[in-house]
């Protein structure tokens, strides 16, 4: 896993409500999530080989999921 110095935002009761990461760590985490998504998609395609979609549609779906982050 990515080693990172984490900082937390807390509420008035001291409960952690958010995490602050440096941009480099954030970008590494996004890259790892994208890789994980690609692996899941590959695994899904291997389990359901009859469920094919055009390459252009796959790219649109991947870009859309990135924009949701």
PDB file of N, CA and C in Angstrom:
ATOM      1  N   UNK A   1       0.847  -1.186   0.000  1.00  0.00           N
ATOM      2  CA  UNK A   1       0.000   0.000   0.000  1.00  0.00           C
ATOM      3  C   UNK A   1       0.877   1.229   0.000  1.00  0.00           C
ATOM      4  N   UNK A   2       0.300   2.317  -0.330  1.00  0.00           N
ATOM      5  CA  UNK A   2       1.018   3.582  -0.400  1.00  0.00           C
ATOM      6  C   UNK A   2       1.272   4.094   1.014  1.00  0.00           C
ATOM      7  N   UNK A   3       2.529   4.374   1.298  1.00  0.00           N
ATOM      8  CA  UNK A   3       2.842   4.968   2.593  1.00  0.00           C
ATOM      9  C   UNK A   3       2.564   6.462   2.525  1.00  0.00           C
ATOM     10  N   UNK A   4       1.814   6.965   3.471  1.00  0.00           N
ATOM     11  CA  UNK A   4       1.462   8.377   3.422  1.00  0.00           C
ATOM     12  C   UNK A   4       1.281   8.934   4.818  1.00  0.00           C
ATOM     13  N   UNK A   5       1.651  10.171   4.958  1.00  0.00           N
ATOM     14  CA  UNK A   5       1.363  10.881   6.197  1.00  0.00           C
ATOM     15  C   UNK A   5      -0.073  11.390   6.063  1.00  0.00           C
ATOM     16  N   UNK A   6      -0.929  10.958   6.960  1.00  0.00           N
ATOM     17  CA  UNK A   6      -2.325  11.372   6.869  1.00  0.00           C
ATOM     18  C   UNK A   6      -2.650  12.358   7.972  1.00  0.00           C
ATOM     19  N   UNK A   7      -3.511  13.269   7.627  1.00  0.00           N
ATOM     20  CA  UNK A   7      -4.038  14.224   8.585  1.00  0.00           C
ATOM     21  C   UNK A   7      -5.550  14.073   8.559  1.00  0.00           C
ATOM     22  N   UNK A   8      -6.166  14.298   9.703  1.00  0.00           N
ATOM     23  CA  UNK A   8      -7.602  14.126   9.803  1.00  0.00           C
ATOM     24  C   UNK A   8      -8.273  15.430  10.188  1.00  0.00           C
ATOM     25  N   UNK A   9      -9.462  15.614   9.664  1.00  0.00           N
ATOM     26  CA  UNK A   9     -10.334  16.698  10.079  1.00  0.00           C
ATOM     27  C   UNK A   9     -11.294  16.085  11.088  1.00  0.00           C
ATOM     28  N   UNK A  10     -11.487  16.742  12.186  1.00  0.00           N
ATOM     29  CA  UNK A  10     -12.375  16.202  13.220  1.00  0.00           C
ATOM     30  C   UNK A  10     -13.506  17.181  13.509  1.00  0.00           C
ATOM     31  N   UNK A  11     -14.604  16.631  14.019  1.00  0.00           N
ATOM     32  CA  UNK A  11     -15.713  17.477  14.435  1.00  0.00           C
ATOM     33  C   UNK A  11     -15.480  17.922  15.884  1.00  0.00           C
ATOM     34  N   UNK A  12     -16.434  18.619  16.437  1.00  0.00           N
ATOM     35  CA  UNK A  12     -16.260  19.166  17.784  1.00  0.00           C
ATOM     36  C   UNK A  12     -16.169  18.087  18.859  1.00  0.00           C
ATOM     37  N   UNK A  13     -16.626  16.868  18.555  1.00  0.00           N
ATOM     38  CA  UNK A  13     -16.522  15.761  19.504  1.00  0.00           C
ATOM     39  C   UNK A  13     -15.225  14.964  19.316  1.00  0.00           C
ATOM     40  N   UNK A  14     -14.407  15.356  18.353  1.00  0.00           N
ATOM     41  CA  UNK A  14     -13.157  14.652  18.096  1.00  0.00           C
ATOM     42  C   UNK A  14     -13.288  13.482  17.147  1.00  0.00           C
ATOM     43  N   UNK A  15     -14.470  13.295  16.548  1.00  0.00           N
ATOM     44  CA  UNK A  15     -14.672  12.210  15.577  1.00  0.00           C
ATOM     45  C   UNK A  15     -14.030  12.591  14.244  1.00  0.00           C
ATOM     46  N   UNK A  16     -13.315  11.667  13.649  1.00  0.00           N
ATOM     47  CA  UNK A  16     -12.708  11.924  12.345  1.00  0.00           C
ATOM     48  C   UNK A  16     -13.804  12.009  11.283  1.00  0.00           C
ATOM     49  N   UNK A  17     -13.763  13.072  10.504  1.00  0.00           N
ATOM     50  CA  UNK A  17     -14.793  13.284   9.488  1.00  0.00           C
ATOM     51  C   UNK A  17     -14.235  13.359   8.073  1.00  0.00           C
ATOM     52  N   UNK A  18     -12.932  13.554   7.938  1.00  0.00           N
ATOM     53  CA  UNK A  18     -12.313  13.660   6.620  1.00  0.00           C
ATOM     54  C   UNK A  18     -10.818  13.377   6.745  1.00  0.00           C
ATOM     55  N   UNK A  19     -10.201  13.129   5.589  1.00  0.00           N
ATOM     56  CA  UNK A  19      -8.768  12.870   5.541  1.00  0.00           C
ATOM     57  C   UNK A  19      -8.135  13.874   4.596  1.00  0.00           C
ATOM     58  N   UNK A  20      -6.974  14.369   4.972  1.00  0.00           N
ATOM     59  CA  UNK A  20      -6.210  15.269   4.109  1.00  0.00           C
ATOM     60  C   UNK A  20      -4.976  14.507   3.641  1.00  0.00           C
ATOM     61  N   UNK A  21      -4.809  14.421   2.319  1.00  0.00           N
ATOM     62  CA  UNK A  21      -3.659  13.740   1.726  1.00  0.00           C
ATOM     63  C   UNK A  21      -2.893  14.716   0.851  1.00  0.00           C
ATOM     64  N   UNK A  22      -1.579  14.489   0.732  1.00  0.00           N
ATOM     65  CA  UNK A  22      -0.832  15.295  -0.218  1.00  0.00           C
ATOM     66  C   UNK A  22      -1.229  14.850  -1.624  1.00  0.00           C
ATOM     67  N   UNK A  23      -1.047  15.716  -2.599  1.00  0.00           N
ATOM     68  CA  UNK A  23      -1.536  15.464  -3.960  1.00  0.00           C
ATOM     69  C   UNK A  23      -0.864  14.242  -4.584  1.00  0.00           C
ATOM     70  N   UNK A  24       0.408  14.019  -4.293  1.00  0.00           N
ATOM     71  CA  UNK A  24       1.109  12.866  -4.857  1.00  0.00           C
ATOM     72  C   UNK A  24       0.477  11.559  -4.373  1.00  0.00           C
ATOM     73  N   UNK A  25       0.168  11.483  -3.089  1.00  0.00           N
ATOM     74  CA  UNK A  25      -0.473  10.285  -2.548  1.00  0.00           C
ATOM     75  C   UNK A  25      -1.856  10.107  -3.148  1.00  0.00           C
ATOM     76  N   UNK A  26      -2.600  11.190  -3.270  1.00  0.00           N
ATOM     77  CA  UNK A  26      -3.932  11.145  -3.869  1.00  0.00           C
ATOM     78  C   UNK A  26      -3.860  10.610  -5.299  1.00  0.00           C
ATOM     79  N   UNK A  27      -2.918  11.108  -6.083  1.00  0.00           N
ATOM     80  CA  UNK A  27      -2.791  10.665  -7.464  1.00  0.00           C
ATOM     81  C   UNK A  27      -2.405   9.186  -7.549  1.00  0.00           C
ATOM     82  N   UNK A  28      -1.528   8.735  -6.647  1.00  0.00           N
ATOM     83  CA  UNK A  28      -1.159   7.320  -6.625  1.00  0.00           C
ATOM     84  C   UNK A  28      -2.368   6.453  -6.278  1.00  0.00           C
ATOM     85  N   UNK A  29      -3.184   6.921  -5.344  1.00  0.00           N
ATOM     86  CA  UNK A  29      -4.376   6.162  -4.972  1.00  0.00           C
ATOM     87  C   UNK A  29      -5.349   6.076  -6.143  1.00  0.00           C
ATOM     88  N   UNK A  30      -5.527   7.170  -6.862  1.00  0.00           N
ATOM     89  CA  UNK A  30      -6.405   7.143  -8.031  1.00  0.00           C
ATOM     90  C   UNK A  30      -5.890   6.159  -9.079  1.00  0.00           C
ATOM     91  N   UNK A  31      -4.584   6.164  -9.312  1.00  0.00           N
ATOM     92  CA  UNK A  31      -4.006   5.246 -10.294  1.00  0.00           C
ATOM     93  C   UNK A  31      -4.232   3.795  -9.866  1.00  0.00           C
ATOM     94  N   UNK A  32      -4.077   3.507  -8.586  1.00  0.00           N
ATOM     95  CA  UNK A  32      -4.312   2.148  -8.109  1.00  0.00           C
ATOM     96  C   UNK A  32      -5.780   1.755  -8.242  1.00  0.00           C
ATOM     97  N   UNK A  33      -6.682   2.697  -7.976  1.00  0.00           N
ATOM     98  CA  UNK A  33      -8.107   2.405  -8.148  1.00  0.00           C
ATOM     99  C   UNK A  33      -8.443   2.123  -9.604  1.00  0.00           C
ATOM    100  N   UNK A  34      -7.854   2.888 -10.514  1.00  0.00           N
ATOM    101  CA  UNK A  34      -8.091   2.658 -11.937  1.00  0.00           C
ATOM    102  C   UNK A  34      -7.590   1.276 -12.348  1.00  0.00           C
ATOM    103  N   UNK A  35      -6.437   0.891 -11.821  1.00  0.00           N
ATOM    104  CA  UNK A  35      -5.896  -0.434 -12.136  1.00  0.00           C
ATOM    105  C   UNK A  35      -6.825  -1.519 -11.596  1.00  0.00           C
ATOM    106  N   UNK A  36      -7.321  -1.324 -10.395  1.00  0.00           N
ATOM    107  CA  UNK A  36      -8.249  -2.284  -9.803  1.00  0.00           C
ATOM    108  C   UNK A  36      -9.521  -2.387 -10.635  1.00  0.00           C
ATOM    109  N   UNK A  37     -10.030  -1.256 -11.105  1.00  0.00           N
ATOM    110  CA  UNK A  37     -11.215  -1.272 -11.961  1.00  0.00           C
ATOM    111  C   UNK A  37     -10.948  -2.038 -13.252  1.00  0.00           C
ATOM    112  N   UNK A  38      -9.762  -1.849 -13.824  1.00  0.00           N
ATOM    113  CA  UNK A  38      -9.416  -2.543 -15.062  1.00  0.00           C
ATOM    114  C   UNK A  38      -9.338  -4.051 -14.824  1.00  0.00           C
ATOM    115  N   UNK A  39      -8.777  -4.444 -13.698  1.00  0.00           N
ATOM    116  CA  UNK A  39      -8.686  -5.875 -13.371  1.00  0.00           C
ATOM    117  C   UNK A  39     -10.073  -6.467 -13.186  1.00  0.00           C
ATOM    118  N   UNK A  40     -10.944  -5.746 -12.484  1.00  0.00           N
ATOM    119  CA  UNK A  40     -12.321  -6.229 -12.299  1.00  0.00           C
ATOM    120  C   UNK A  40     -13.037  -6.364 -13.635  1.00  0.00           C
ATOM    121  N   UNK A  41     -12.859  -5.374 -14.506  1.00  0.00           N
ATOM    122  CA  UNK A  41     -13.508  -5.425 -15.814  1.00  0.00           C
ATOM    123  C   UNK A  41     -13.000  -6.620 -16.612  1.00  0.00           C
ATOM    124  N   UNK A  42     -11.704  -6.863 -16.549  1.00  0.00           N
ATOM    125  CA  UNK A  42     -11.129  -8.022 -17.248  1.00  0.00           C
ATOM    126  C   UNK A  42     -11.701  -9.317 -16.689  1.00  0.00           C
ATOM    127  N   UNK A  43     -11.725  -9.424 -15.368  1.00  0.00           N
ATOM    128  CA  UNK A  43     -12.273 -10.632 -14.736  1.00  0.00           C
ATOM    129  C   UNK A  43     -13.730 -10.840 -15.138  1.00  0.00           C
ATOM    130  N   UNK A  44     -14.499  -9.778 -15.158  1.00  0.00           N
ATOM    131  CA  UNK A  44     -15.912  -9.849 -15.565  1.00  0.00           C
ATOM    132  C   UNK A  44     -16.024 -10.328 -17.008  1.00  0.00           C
ATOM    133  N   UNK A  45     -15.164  -9.799 -17.870  1.00  0.00           N
ATOM    134  CA  UNK A  45     -15.198 -10.192 -19.279  1.00  0.00           C
ATOM    135  C   UNK A  45     -14.845 -11.669 -19.441  1.00  0.00           C
ATOM    136  N   UNK A  46     -13.955 -12.163 -18.616  1.00  0.00           N
ATOM    137  CA  UNK A  46     -13.578 -13.573 -18.707  1.00  0.00           C
ATOM    138  C   UNK A  46     -14.708 -14.480 -18.216  1.00  0.00           C
ATOM    139  N   UNK A  47     -15.470 -14.024 -17.235  1.00  0.00           N
ATOM    140  CA  UNK A  47     -16.586 -14.812 -16.710  1.00  0.00           C
ATOM    141  C   UNK A  47     -17.768 -14.771 -17.670  1.00  0.00           C
ATOM    142  N   UNK A  48     -17.996 -13.635 -18.304  1.00  0.00           N
ATOM    143  CA  UNK A  48     -19.119 -13.447 -19.223  1.00  0.00           C
ATOM    144  C   UNK A  48     -18.599 -13.080 -20.609  1.00  0.00           C
ATOM    145  N   UNK A  49     -17.974 -14.013 -21.318  1.00  0.00           N
ATOM    146  CA  UNK A  49     -17.375 -13.662 -22.611  1.00  0.00           C
ATOM    147  C   UNK A  49     -18.388 -13.244 -23.669  1.00  0.00           C
ATOM    148  N   UNK A  50     -19.648 -13.605 -23.502  1.00  0.00           N
ATOM    149  CA  UNK A  50     -20.653 -13.223 -24.487  1.00  0.00           C
ATOM    150  C   UNK A  50     -21.109 -11.779 -24.349  1.00  0.00           C
ATOM    151  N   UNK A  51     -20.728 -11.137 -23.270  1.00  0.00           N
ATOM    152  CA  UNK A  51     -21.155  -9.766 -23.006  1.00  0.00           C
ATOM    153  C   UNK A  51     -20.080  -8.795 -23.498  1.00  0.00           C
ATOM    154  N   UNK A  52     -20.033  -8.576 -24.797  1.00  0.00           N
ATOM    155  CA  UNK A  52     -19.036  -7.694 -25.389  1.00  0.00           C
ATOM    156  C   UNK A  52     -19.659  -6.344 -25.705  1.00  0.00           C
ATOM    157  N   UNK A  53     -18.856  -5.297 -25.556  1.00  0.00           N
ATOM    158  CA  UNK A  53     -19.309  -3.959 -25.939  1.00  0.00           C
ATOM    159  C   UNK A  53     -18.250  -3.364 -26.861  1.00  0.00           C
ATOM    160  N   UNK A  54     -18.649  -2.429 -27.706  1.00  0.00           N
ATOM    161  CA  UNK A  54     -17.674  -1.795 -28.593  1.00  0.00           C
ATOM    162  C   UNK A  54     -16.605  -1.039 -27.794  1.00  0.00           C
ATOM    163  N   UNK A  55     -15.408  -0.977 -28.353  1.00  0.00           N
ATOM    164  CA  UNK A  55     -14.291  -0.313 -27.695  1.00  0.00           C
ATOM    165  C   UNK A  55     -14.635   1.132 -27.329  1.00  0.00           C
ATOM    166  N   UNK A  56     -15.265   1.847 -28.239  1.00  0.00           N
ATOM    167  CA  UNK A  56     -15.610   3.251 -27.996  1.00  0.00           C
ATOM    168  C   UNK A  56     -16.535   3.387 -26.786  1.00  0.00           C
ATOM    169  N   UNK A  57     -17.471   2.485 -26.653  1.00  0.00           N
ATOM    170  CA  UNK A  57     -18.386   2.520 -25.508  1.00  0.00           C
ATOM    171  C   UNK A  57     -17.621   2.237 -24.216  1.00  0.00           C
ATOM    172  N   UNK A  58     -16.685   1.313 -24.268  1.00  0.00           N
ATOM    173  CA  UNK A  58     -15.882   0.997 -23.084  1.00  0.00           C
ATOM    174  C   UNK A  58     -15.092   2.222 -22.638  1.00  0.00           C
ATOM    175  N   UNK A  59     -14.497   2.934 -23.582  1.00  0.00           N
ATOM    176  CA  UNK A  59     -13.729   4.138 -23.256  1.00  0.00           C
ATOM    177  C   UNK A  59     -14.636   5.182 -22.623  1.00  0.00           C
ATOM    178  N   UNK A  60     -15.828   5.388 -23.177  1.00  0.00           N
ATOM    179  CA  UNK A  60     -16.768   6.357 -22.611  1.00  0.00           C
ATOM    180  C   UNK A  60     -17.144   5.993 -21.183  1.00  0.00           C
ATOM    181  N   UNK A  61     -17.377   4.715 -20.929  1.00  0.00           N
ATOM    182  CA  UNK A  61     -17.742   4.280 -19.582  1.00  0.00           C
ATOM    183  C   UNK A  61     -16.595   4.471 -18.604  1.00  0.00           C
ATOM    184  N   UNK A  62     -15.383   4.189 -19.049  1.00  0.00           N
ATOM    185  CA  UNK A  62     -14.212   4.390 -18.182  1.00  0.00           C
ATOM    186  C   UNK A  62     -14.037   5.872 -17.870  1.00  0.00           C
ATOM    187  N   UNK A  63     -14.135   6.726 -18.886  1.00  0.00           N
ATOM    188  CA  UNK A  63     -13.991   8.164 -18.659  1.00  0.00           C
ATOM    189  C   UNK A  63     -15.090   8.693 -17.758  1.00  0.00           C
ATOM    190  N   UNK A  64     -16.284   8.176 -17.923  1.00  0.00           N
ATOM    191  CA  UNK A  64     -17.399   8.600 -17.081  1.00  0.00           C
ATOM    192  C   UNK A  64     -17.156   8.228 -15.633  1.00  0.00           C
ATOM    193  N   UNK A  65     -16.619   7.024 -15.393  1.00  0.00           N
ATOM    194  CA  UNK A  65     -16.360   6.605 -14.019  1.00  0.00           C
ATOM    195  C   UNK A  65     -15.240   7.435 -13.397  1.00  0.00           C
ATOM    196  N   UNK A  66     -14.290   7.876 -14.186  1.00  0.00           N
ATOM    197  CA  UNK A  66     -13.222   8.748 -13.684  1.00  0.00           C
ATOM    198  C   UNK A  66     -13.778  10.100 -13.275  1.00  0.00           C
ATOM    199  N   UNK A  67     -14.716  10.595 -14.051  1.00  0.00           N
ATOM    200  CA  UNK A  67     -15.316  11.905 -13.741  1.00  0.00           C
ATOM    201  C   UNK A  67     -16.153  11.848 -12.472  1.00  0.00           C
ATOM    202  N   UNK A  68     -16.636  10.658 -12.112  1.00  0.00           N
ATOM    203  CA  UNK A  68     -17.442  10.507 -10.898  1.00  0.00           C
ATOM    204  C   UNK A  68     -16.598  10.593  -9.641  1.00  0.00           C
ATOM    205  N   UNK A  69     -15.278  10.399  -9.781  1.00  0.00           N
ATOM    206  CA  UNK A  69     -14.391  10.471  -8.619  1.00  0.00           C
ATOM    207  C   UNK A  69     -14.211  11.888  -8.266  1.00  0.00           C
TER     208      UNK A  69
END
